[in-house]
mmCIF file of C-alpha atoms and ligand atoms in Angstrom:
data_model
loop_
_atom_site.group_PDB
_atom_site.id
_atom_site.type_symbol
_atom_site.label_atom_id
_atom_site.label_comp_id
_atom_site.label_asym_id
_atom_site.label_seq_id
_atom_site.Cartn_x
_atom_site.Cartn_y
_atom_site.Cartn_z
ATOM 1 C CA MET A 6 10.425 50.545 78.049
ATOM 2 C CA ALA A 7 7.763 50.010 75.661
ATOM 3 C CA ASN A 8 9.570 47.188 74.092
ATOM 4 C CA SER A 9 10.292 44.828 77.271
ATOM 5 C CA ALA A 10 7.859 42.538 76.063
ATOM 6 C CA VAL A 11 10.240 40.640 74.004
ATOM 7 C CA PRO A 12 10.311 36.561 74.402
ATOM 8 C CA THR A 13 13.525 35.663 76.255
ATOM 9 C CA THR A 14 15.218 33.030 74.274
ATOM 10 C CA ASN A 15 18.282 31.336 73.850
ATOM 11 C CA ALA A 16 19.807 33.930 71.396
ATOM 12 C CA PRO A 17 21.497 36.406 73.694
ATOM 13 C CA ALA A 18 19.990 40.071 73.570
ATOM 14 C CA ILE A 19 21.692 43.012 73.117
ATOM 15 C CA ALA A 20 21.390 45.493 75.764
ATOM 16 C CA PRO A 21 20.071 48.991 74.075
ATOM 17 C CA ILE A 22 22.808 51.806 73.810
ATOM 18 C CA SER A 23 21.646 54.390 76.698
ATOM 19 C CA LEU A 24 20.563 57.699 74.828
ATOM 20 C CA SER A 25 22.798 59.742 76.739
ATOM 21 C CA ALA A 26 25.633 57.727 76.066
ATOM 22 C CA LEU A 27 24.972 57.871 71.904
ATOM 23 C CA ALA A 28 23.827 61.594 72.392
ATOM 24 C CA PRO A 29 27.321 63.119 72.138
ATOM 25 C CA TRP A 30 28.121 60.386 69.250
ATOM 26 C CA ALA A 31 24.929 61.389 67.543
ATOM 27 C CA VAL A 32 26.206 65.149 67.259
ATOM 28 C CA PHE A 33 29.802 64.708 66.317
ATOM 29 C CA VAL A 34 29.730 62.155 63.848
ATOM 30 C CA GLY A 35 25.755 63.073 62.279
ATOM 31 C CA ILE A 36 27.653 67.084 61.736
ATOM 32 C CA LEU A 37 30.840 65.492 60.086
ATOM 33 C CA MET A 38 28.992 63.301 58.332
ATOM 34 C CA LEU A 39 26.598 65.793 56.689
ATOM 35 C CA VAL A 40 29.654 68.467 56.375
ATOM 36 C CA LEU A 41 31.029 65.360 54.250
ATOM 37 C CA LEU A 42 28.137 64.880 52.374
ATOM 38 C CA TYR A 43 27.491 68.631 51.371
ATOM 39 C CA PHE A 44 31.020 68.510 49.968
ATOM 40 C CA VAL A 45 30.257 65.693 47.896
ATOM 41 C CA GLY A 46 27.143 67.102 46.635
ATOM 42 C CA ALA A 47 26.341 70.476 46.748
ATOM 43 C CA GLU A 48 29.619 72.590 47.447
ATOM 44 C CA GLN A 49 30.111 75.501 44.001
ATOM 45 C CA GLY A 50 26.881 73.666 43.098
ATOM 46 C CA ALA A 51 23.713 74.981 44.575
ATOM 47 C CA THR A 52 25.944 77.357 47.166
ATOM 48 C CA ALA A 53 29.791 77.541 47.579
ATOM 49 C CA VAL A 54 31.702 78.276 50.439
ATOM 50 C CA PHE A 55 35.066 78.234 48.341
ATOM 51 C CA GLU A 56 35.958 80.486 45.550
ATOM 52 C CA GLY A 57 36.045 78.950 42.108
ATOM 53 C CA GLU A 58 34.689 75.406 40.672
ATOM 54 C CA THR A 59 37.701 73.053 41.179
ATOM 55 C CA VAL A 60 35.687 71.316 43.824
ATOM 56 C CA HIS A 61 32.506 71.111 41.898
ATOM 57 C CA GLU A 62 34.574 69.737 38.607
ATOM 58 C CA TRP A 63 36.196 67.278 40.595
ATOM 59 C CA LEU A 64 33.720 65.777 42.507
ATOM 60 C CA HIS A 65 31.143 66.363 38.886
ATOM 61 C CA ASP A 66 31.155 62.505 37.563
ATOM 62 C CA GLY A 67 30.326 61.554 41.499
ATOM 63 C CA ARG A 68 27.540 64.168 41.366
ATOM 64 C CA HIS A 69 25.759 62.815 38.591
ATOM 65 C CA LEU A 70 25.947 59.617 38.861
ATOM 66 C CA LEU A 71 24.968 60.025 42.592
ATOM 67 C CA GLY A 72 22.071 61.715 42.039
ATOM 68 C CA PHE A 73 22.617 64.717 43.252
ATOM 69 C CA PRO A 74 21.099 67.929 41.340
ATOM 70 C CA CYS A 75 24.439 69.118 39.045
ATOM 71 C CA HIS A 76 23.319 71.199 36.026
ATOM 72 C CA MET B 24 24.688 43.309 80.544
ATOM 73 C CA ASN B 25 27.449 44.893 78.189
ATOM 74 C CA SER B 26 26.149 47.041 75.764
ATOM 75 C CA ALA B 27 27.879 47.962 72.203
ATOM 76 C CA SER B 28 30.442 50.914 72.415
ATOM 77 C CA PRO B 29 29.081 53.983 69.870
ATOM 78 C CA ARG B 30 32.912 54.431 69.054
ATOM 79 C CA THR B 31 33.580 51.207 67.897
ATOM 80 C CA LEU B 32 30.624 50.887 65.432
ATOM 81 C CA LEU B 33 30.788 54.132 64.180
ATOM 82 C CA VAL B 34 34.566 53.032 63.169
ATOM 83 C CA ARG B 35 33.508 49.783 61.702
ATOM 84 C CA GLY B 36 30.505 51.596 60.034
ATOM 85 C CA MET B 37 32.356 53.898 58.031
ATOM 86 C CA LEU B 38 35.072 51.034 57.548
ATOM 87 C CA ALA B 39 32.046 49.226 55.534
ATOM 88 C CA GLY B 40 31.017 52.788 53.757
ATOM 89 C CA LEU B 41 34.834 52.873 52.575
ATOM 90 C CA LEU B 42 34.550 49.398 51.054
ATOM 91 C CA ALA B 43 30.677 49.667 49.967
ATOM 92 C CA GLY B 44 32.123 52.996 48.260
ATOM 93 C CA VAL B 45 34.663 51.693 46.305
ATOM 94 C CA ALA B 46 32.647 48.601 45.490
ATOM 95 C CA ALA B 47 30.290 51.721 44.198
ATOM 96 C CA PHE B 48 32.910 53.626 42.201
ATOM 97 C CA LEU B 49 33.637 50.240 40.652
ATOM 98 C CA VAL B 50 29.928 50.124 39.080
ATOM 99 C CA ALA B 51 30.135 53.820 38.474
ATOM 100 C CA TYR B 52 33.058 53.519 36.506
ATOM 101 C CA LEU B 53 32.272 50.030 34.338
ATOM 102 C CA LEU B 54 28.359 50.982 34.001
ATOM 103 C CA GLY B 55 28.166 55.076 34.297
ATOM 104 C CA GLU B 56 30.808 56.473 33.003
ATOM 105 C CA SER B 57 30.233 55.635 29.131
ATOM 106 C CA LYS B 58 26.772 57.453 29.676
ATOM 107 C CA VAL B 59 28.374 60.655 31.422
ATOM 108 C CA ASP B 60 30.599 60.708 28.198
ATOM 109 C CA ALA B 61 27.834 60.233 25.776
ATOM 110 C CA ALA B 62 25.574 63.131 27.486
ATOM 111 C CA ILE B 63 28.718 65.568 27.785
ATOM 112 C CA ALA B 64 29.034 64.686 23.872
ATOM 113 C CA ILE B 65 25.261 65.491 22.924
ATOM 114 C CA GLU B 66 26.305 68.574 25.233
ATOM 115 C CA GLU B 67 29.155 69.565 23.585
ATOM 116 C CA ALA B 68 27.506 69.196 19.714
ATOM 117 C CA ALA B 69 24.854 71.677 20.841
ATOM 118 C CA ALA B 70 27.025 74.216 21.720
ATOM 119 C CA GLY B 71 25.873 77.661 22.813
ATOM 120 C CA ALA B 72 24.890 76.315 25.686
ATOM 121 C CA GLY B 73 26.525 78.616 28.889
ATOM 122 C CA HIS B 74 27.552 75.622 31.270
ATOM 123 C CA ASP B 75 31.435 75.021 29.926
ATOM 124 C CA HIS B 76 32.641 71.259 30.557
ATOM 125 C CA GLY B 77 34.909 71.571 27.751
ATOM 126 C CA GLY B 78 38.414 72.205 26.892
ATOM 127 C CA GLU B 79 39.873 74.740 29.225
ATOM 128 C CA ALA B 80 37.929 73.174 32.371
ATOM 129 C CA PRO B 81 39.812 72.815 35.403
ATOM 130 C CA VAL B 82 39.822 69.026 35.933
ATOM 131 C CA SER B 83 39.974 67.074 32.849
ATOM 132 C CA ARG B 84 37.875 64.464 31.813
ATOM 133 C CA ALA B 85 40.366 61.802 32.486
ATOM 134 C CA LEU B 86 40.831 62.793 36.038
ATOM 135 C CA GLN B 87 37.031 63.362 36.397
ATOM 136 C CA ALA B 88 36.187 59.761 35.189
ATOM 137 C CA THR B 89 38.658 58.030 37.530
ATOM 138 C CA ALA B 90 40.126 59.961 40.793
ATOM 139 C CA GLY B 91 37.325 62.589 41.004
ATOM 140 C CA LEU B 92 34.695 60.009 40.881
ATOM 141 C CA GLY B 93 36.305 57.743 43.278
ATOM 142 C CA THR B 94 36.534 60.997 45.445
ATOM 143 C CA GLY B 95 33.154 61.527 45.513
ATOM 144 C CA VAL B 96 31.486 57.759 45.358
ATOM 145 C CA VAL B 97 34.045 56.955 48.437
ATOM 146 C CA LEU B 98 33.543 59.794 50.178
ATOM 147 C CA TYR B 99 29.573 59.391 50.244
ATOM 148 C CA GLY B 100 29.855 55.801 51.031
ATOM 149 C CA VAL B 101 32.004 56.705 54.217
ATOM 150 C CA ALA B 102 29.552 59.679 54.759
ATOM 151 C CA LEU B 103 26.331 57.115 54.525
ATOM 152 C CA GLY B 104 28.004 54.790 56.824
ATOM 153 C CA GLY B 105 28.789 57.033 59.627
ATOM 154 C CA ILE B 106 24.883 57.610 59.409
ATOM 155 C CA ALA B 107 23.811 54.292 58.916
ATOM 156 C CA ALA B 108 26.173 53.510 61.971
ATOM 157 C CA LEU B 109 24.178 56.242 64.387
ATOM 158 C CA VAL B 110 21.046 54.799 63.348
ATOM 159 C CA HIS B 111 22.356 51.268 63.786
ATOM 160 C CA CYS B 112 23.830 52.339 67.586
ATOM 161 C CA PHE B 113 20.125 53.793 68.413
ATOM 162 C CA ALA B 114 18.351 50.365 66.956
ATOM 163 C CA LEU B 115 20.766 47.881 68.260
ATOM 164 C CA GLY B 116 18.444 45.925 71.188
ATOM 165 C CA ARG B 117 15.233 48.116 70.305
ATOM 166 C CA ILE B 118 13.941 46.445 67.277
ATOM 167 C CA GLY B 119 12.859 43.113 69.055
ATOM 168 C CA ARG B 120 15.444 39.907 69.118
ATOM 169 C CA PHE B 121 17.266 40.780 66.077
ATOM 170 C CA GLY B 122 21.234 40.538 66.999
ATOM 171 C CA PRO B 123 23.613 43.082 65.472
ATOM 172 C CA ARG B 124 24.219 42.013 61.997
ATOM 173 C CA ALA B 125 20.624 41.292 61.317
ATOM 174 C CA THR B 126 19.801 44.848 62.796
ATOM 175 C CA ALA B 127 22.359 45.980 60.238
ATOM 176 C CA VAL B 128 20.892 44.574 57.531
ATOM 177 C CA VAL B 129 17.169 45.399 58.561
ATOM 178 C CA VAL B 130 18.522 49.689 59.132
ATOM 179 C CA THR B 131 20.374 48.967 56.208
ATOM 180 C CA ALA B 132 17.802 48.460 53.800
ATOM 181 C CA GLY B 133 15.377 51.213 55.586
ATOM 182 C CA LEU B 134 17.563 53.723 54.811
ATOM 183 C CA TRP B 135 18.235 52.266 51.023
ATOM 184 C CA VAL B 136 14.464 52.432 50.907
ATOM 185 C CA THR B 137 14.018 55.805 53.100
ATOM 186 C CA VAL B 138 17.450 57.851 51.183
ATOM 187 C CA THR B 139 17.617 56.803 48.219
ATOM 188 C CA LEU B 140 14.646 55.108 46.597
ATOM 189 C CA VAL B 141 11.766 57.398 47.757
ATOM 190 C CA PRO B 142 13.921 60.501 46.839
ATOM 191 C CA TYR B 143 14.868 59.062 43.456
ATOM 192 C CA PHE B 144 11.742 58.349 42.073
ATOM 193 C CA LYS B 145 10.671 62.026 42.223
ATOM 194 C CA TYR B 146 13.808 63.605 41.599
ATOM 195 C CA PRO B 147 16.059 60.738 39.804
ATOM 196 C CA ALA B 148 19.500 61.206 38.794
ATOM 197 C CA ASN B 149 20.248 63.210 35.551
ATOM 198 C CA PRO B 150 23.645 62.801 33.002
ATOM 199 C CA PRO B 151 25.064 65.932 32.233
ATOM 200 C CA ALA B 152 23.035 68.446 29.743
ATOM 201 C CA VAL B 153 20.201 67.503 31.546
ATOM 202 C CA GLY B 154 19.184 70.562 33.709
ATOM 203 C CA ASP B 155 19.567 73.866 33.899
ATOM 204 C CA PRO B 156 22.387 75.406 35.781
ATOM 205 C CA ASP B 157 20.529 78.061 37.032
ATOM 206 C CA THR B 158 17.983 76.295 38.697
ATOM 207 C CA ALA B 159 20.433 73.972 40.102
ATOM 208 C CA ALA B 160 19.912 75.963 44.112
ATOM 209 C CA ARG B 161 16.301 75.013 43.605
ATOM 210 C CA ARG B 162 16.632 71.498 42.489
ATOM 211 C CA THR B 163 19.083 70.707 45.056
ATOM 212 C CA ALA B 164 16.468 72.091 47.633
ATOM 213 C CA LEU B 165 13.933 70.166 46.528
ATOM 214 C CA TYR B 166 15.989 67.007 46.625
ATOM 215 C CA LEU B 167 17.127 67.783 49.749
ATOM 216 C CA LEU B 168 13.405 68.187 51.467
ATOM 217 C CA MET B 169 12.397 65.045 49.688
ATOM 218 C CA ILE B 170 15.228 63.229 51.376
ATOM 219 C CA VAL B 171 14.352 64.815 54.865
ATOM 220 C CA LEU B 172 10.605 64.303 54.707
ATOM 221 C CA SER B 173 11.025 60.602 53.506
ATOM 222 C CA ALA B 174 13.169 59.916 56.657
ATOM 223 C CA LEU B 175 10.766 62.324 58.821
ATOM 224 C CA LEU B 176 7.687 60.035 57.623
ATOM 225 C CA ALA B 177 9.945 56.966 58.103
ATOM 226 C CA ALA B 178 10.778 57.598 61.858
ATOM 227 C CA GLY B 179 6.758 58.497 62.145
ATOM 228 C CA ALA B 180 5.765 55.218 60.587
ATOM 229 C CA VAL B 181 8.082 53.364 63.220
ATOM 230 C CA ILE B 182 6.772 55.114 65.907
ATOM 231 C CA LEU B 183 2.862 54.462 64.533
ATOM 232 C CA GLY B 184 3.713 50.631 64.351
ATOM 233 C CA ARG B 185 5.253 50.680 68.004
ATOM 234 C CA ARG B 186 1.860 52.172 68.782
ATOM 235 C CA LEU B 187 -0.196 49.965 67.617
ATOM 236 C CA ALA B 188 1.523 46.812 68.036
ATOM 237 C CA PRO B 189 0.070 46.086 71.549
ATOM 238 C CA GLY B 190 -3.551 45.977 70.256
ATOM 239 C CA LEU B 191 -2.873 44.808 66.429
ATOM 240 C CA GLY B 192 0.102 42.342 66.731
ATOM 241 C CA ASN B 193 3.891 43.114 64.905
ATOM 242 C CA TRP B 194 1.833 41.902 61.482
ATOM 243 C CA ASN B 195 -1.114 44.017 61.394
ATOM 244 C CA ALA B 196 0.567 47.068 62.881
ATOM 245 C CA SER B 197 3.371 46.677 60.587
ATOM 246 C CA LEU B 198 1.387 46.564 57.599
ATOM 247 C CA ALA B 199 -0.729 49.528 59.121
ATOM 248 C CA ALA B 200 2.527 51.600 59.295
ATOM 249 C CA GLY B 201 4.010 50.399 56.088
ATOM 250 C CA GLY B 202 0.426 51.509 54.465
ATOM 251 C CA GLY B 203 0.493 55.005 56.112
ATOM 252 C CA PHE B 204 3.922 55.571 54.791
ATOM 253 C CA VAL B 205 3.126 54.356 51.216
ATOM 254 C CA VAL B 206 0.162 57.013 51.771
ATOM 255 C CA ALA B 207 2.053 59.802 53.184
ATOM 256 C CA ILE B 208 5.027 59.364 50.205
ATOM 257 C CA GLY B 209 1.967 59.269 47.874
ATOM 258 C CA ILE B 210 0.905 62.569 49.145
ATOM 259 C CA SER B 211 4.353 64.564 48.921
ATOM 260 C CA TYR B 212 5.191 63.216 45.604
ATOM 261 C CA ALA B 213 1.568 64.589 44.566
ATOM 262 C CA VAL B 214 2.377 68.101 46.685
ATOM 263 C CA LEU B 215 5.809 68.656 45.772
ATOM 264 C CA PRO B 216 6.579 70.666 42.648
ATOM 265 C CA GLY B 217 8.000 68.203 39.739
ATOM 266 C CA VAL B 218 11.558 68.694 37.582
ATOM 267 C CA ASN B 219 11.503 68.059 33.938
ATOM 268 C CA GLU B 220 14.477 69.773 32.474
ATOM 269 C CA VAL B 221 15.124 67.118 29.737
ATOM 270 C CA PRO B 222 16.171 69.213 26.766
ATOM 271 C CA ALA B 223 14.261 68.344 23.303
ATOM 272 C CA GLY B 224 15.364 65.783 21.355
ATOM 273 C CA PHE B 225 17.588 64.539 23.925
ATOM 274 C CA PRO B 226 17.776 60.963 23.511
ATOM 275 C CA ALA B 227 15.659 59.015 26.014
ATOM 276 C CA ALA B 228 17.727 55.811 25.809
ATOM 277 C CA LEU B 229 20.609 57.357 27.275
ATOM 278 C CA ILE B 230 18.255 59.172 30.561
ATOM 279 C CA TRP B 231 16.997 55.410 31.116
ATOM 280 C CA ASP B 232 20.774 54.014 30.993
ATOM 281 C CA PHE B 233 21.672 56.930 33.042
ATOM 282 C CA ARG B 234 19.172 56.099 35.563
ATOM 283 C CA LEU B 235 19.609 52.137 35.770
ATOM 284 C CA ALA B 236 23.516 53.001 36.228
ATOM 285 C CA SER B 237 22.839 54.919 39.296
ATOM 286 C CA LEU B 238 20.680 52.964 40.737
ATOM 287 C CA ALA B 239 22.976 50.173 40.244
ATOM 288 C CA ILE B 240 25.735 52.278 41.770
ATOM 289 C CA GLN B 241 22.967 52.806 44.793
ATOM 290 C CA THR B 242 22.354 49.394 45.377
ATOM 291 C CA THR B 243 25.541 48.122 45.167
ATOM 292 C CA LEU B 244 26.598 50.870 47.681
ATOM 293 C CA TRP B 245 24.006 49.787 50.058
ATOM 294 C CA THR B 246 24.034 46.037 49.887
ATOM 295 C CA THR B 247 27.796 46.335 50.376
ATOM 296 C CA PHE B 248 27.321 48.394 53.360
ATOM 297 C CA GLY B 249 24.716 46.006 54.788
ATOM 298 C CA LEU B 250 26.804 42.897 54.427
ATOM 299 C CA ALA B 251 30.111 44.460 55.654
ATOM 300 C CA PHE B 252 28.992 46.324 58.557
ATOM 301 C CA GLY B 253 26.401 43.395 59.486
ATOM 302 C CA PHE B 254 29.987 41.241 59.797
ATOM 303 C CA LEU B 255 32.082 43.992 61.637
ATOM 304 C CA ALA B 256 29.130 44.561 64.079
ATOM 305 C CA ASP B 257 28.318 41.307 64.633
ATOM 306 C CA ARG B 258 32.619 40.635 65.333
ATOM 307 C CA ALA B 259 32.381 43.831 67.504
ATOM 308 C CA LEU B 260 29.774 42.291 70.040
ATOM 309 C CA VAL B 261 31.336 38.896 70.037
ATOM 310 C CA PRO B 262 33.472 39.617 73.172
ATOM 311 C CA THR B 263 30.066 41.157 74.791
ATOM 312 C CA ARG B 264 27.890 38.051 74.189
ATOM 313 C CA ALA B 265 30.780 35.167 74.216
ATOM 314 C CA PRO B 266 30.779 34.774 77.830
ATOM 315 C CA LYS B 267 26.665 34.370 78.213
ATOM 316 C CA GLU B 268 26.918 31.438 75.464
ATOM 317 C CA ALA B 269 29.509 29.965 77.429
ATOM 318 C CA VAL B 270 27.803 29.973 80.457
ATOM 319 C CA GLN B 271 24.140 28.639 79.211
ATOM 320 C CA PRO B 272 25.145 24.680 78.923
ATOM 321 C CA THR B 273 26.403 24.420 82.217
ATOM 322 C CA SER B 274 23.431 26.141 83.995
HETATM 323 ZN ZN1 ZN C 319 27.394 68.933 35.738
#
């Protein structure tokens, strides 16, 4: 790789995690975390999967204080 | 050479995110809730505005300010922790001689700037009663666009810095990439539409206090995460490193 010009010292270098080993985790965890963020930040606000206002009202203060647009 | 398992780092990232969420919740409850209450009092005094957060709301104020706030902030911490751990998995061993803990600090600082600070200075947090409910979808889209743009520009700056490093040296390449990032963000700020829906007569001091509280919550979240995840990631990789450290003195 391009970054192999790293000087070797006493501190043991950490081997990079190969992209093929990381890819399935990136897809799985990435999607899971983004869905979580969607429910915390935007469900029953900008758009809605579930009917009603309960999710919005329950998470209301967190949305405002975390910086998500609310009302 | 053994490399770290993504699963271990991701689980530890979410655990550190959980801890960071709890710390951020405490700050949010202590510093933020009084500002939310003050804004809602103004909102209710200005009766006639269409949005009803009042008496017949499905969730009481007492629940919103405690369990509701806690749910939101802790889940937010877990989600950002998972994403930060993914970035850490990618960065580990690819950004020079940084060990797991230093990599965690670098990644956390980078995410704090790109995911929190850069979008915040264009579309800052607003208390209740600031903002028209009818434009919530548009404001959410702009906010997300700013986060995505910031993340892409940051990734571009990292790639640019790596390309320039062999010719310019690490220091000058980092300065050039950082400068490029700042200029690109400045252009994005200028091009993207602004949002100003503060009602006439809304106290400016309350908005300032609310935004400071929001910044304190985010800073607590990222700082706690960076330190906790750095510790956990370091511990996770000790078995990988220990044999080498033990072998070295004898050779
Ligand atoms: Zn609101």
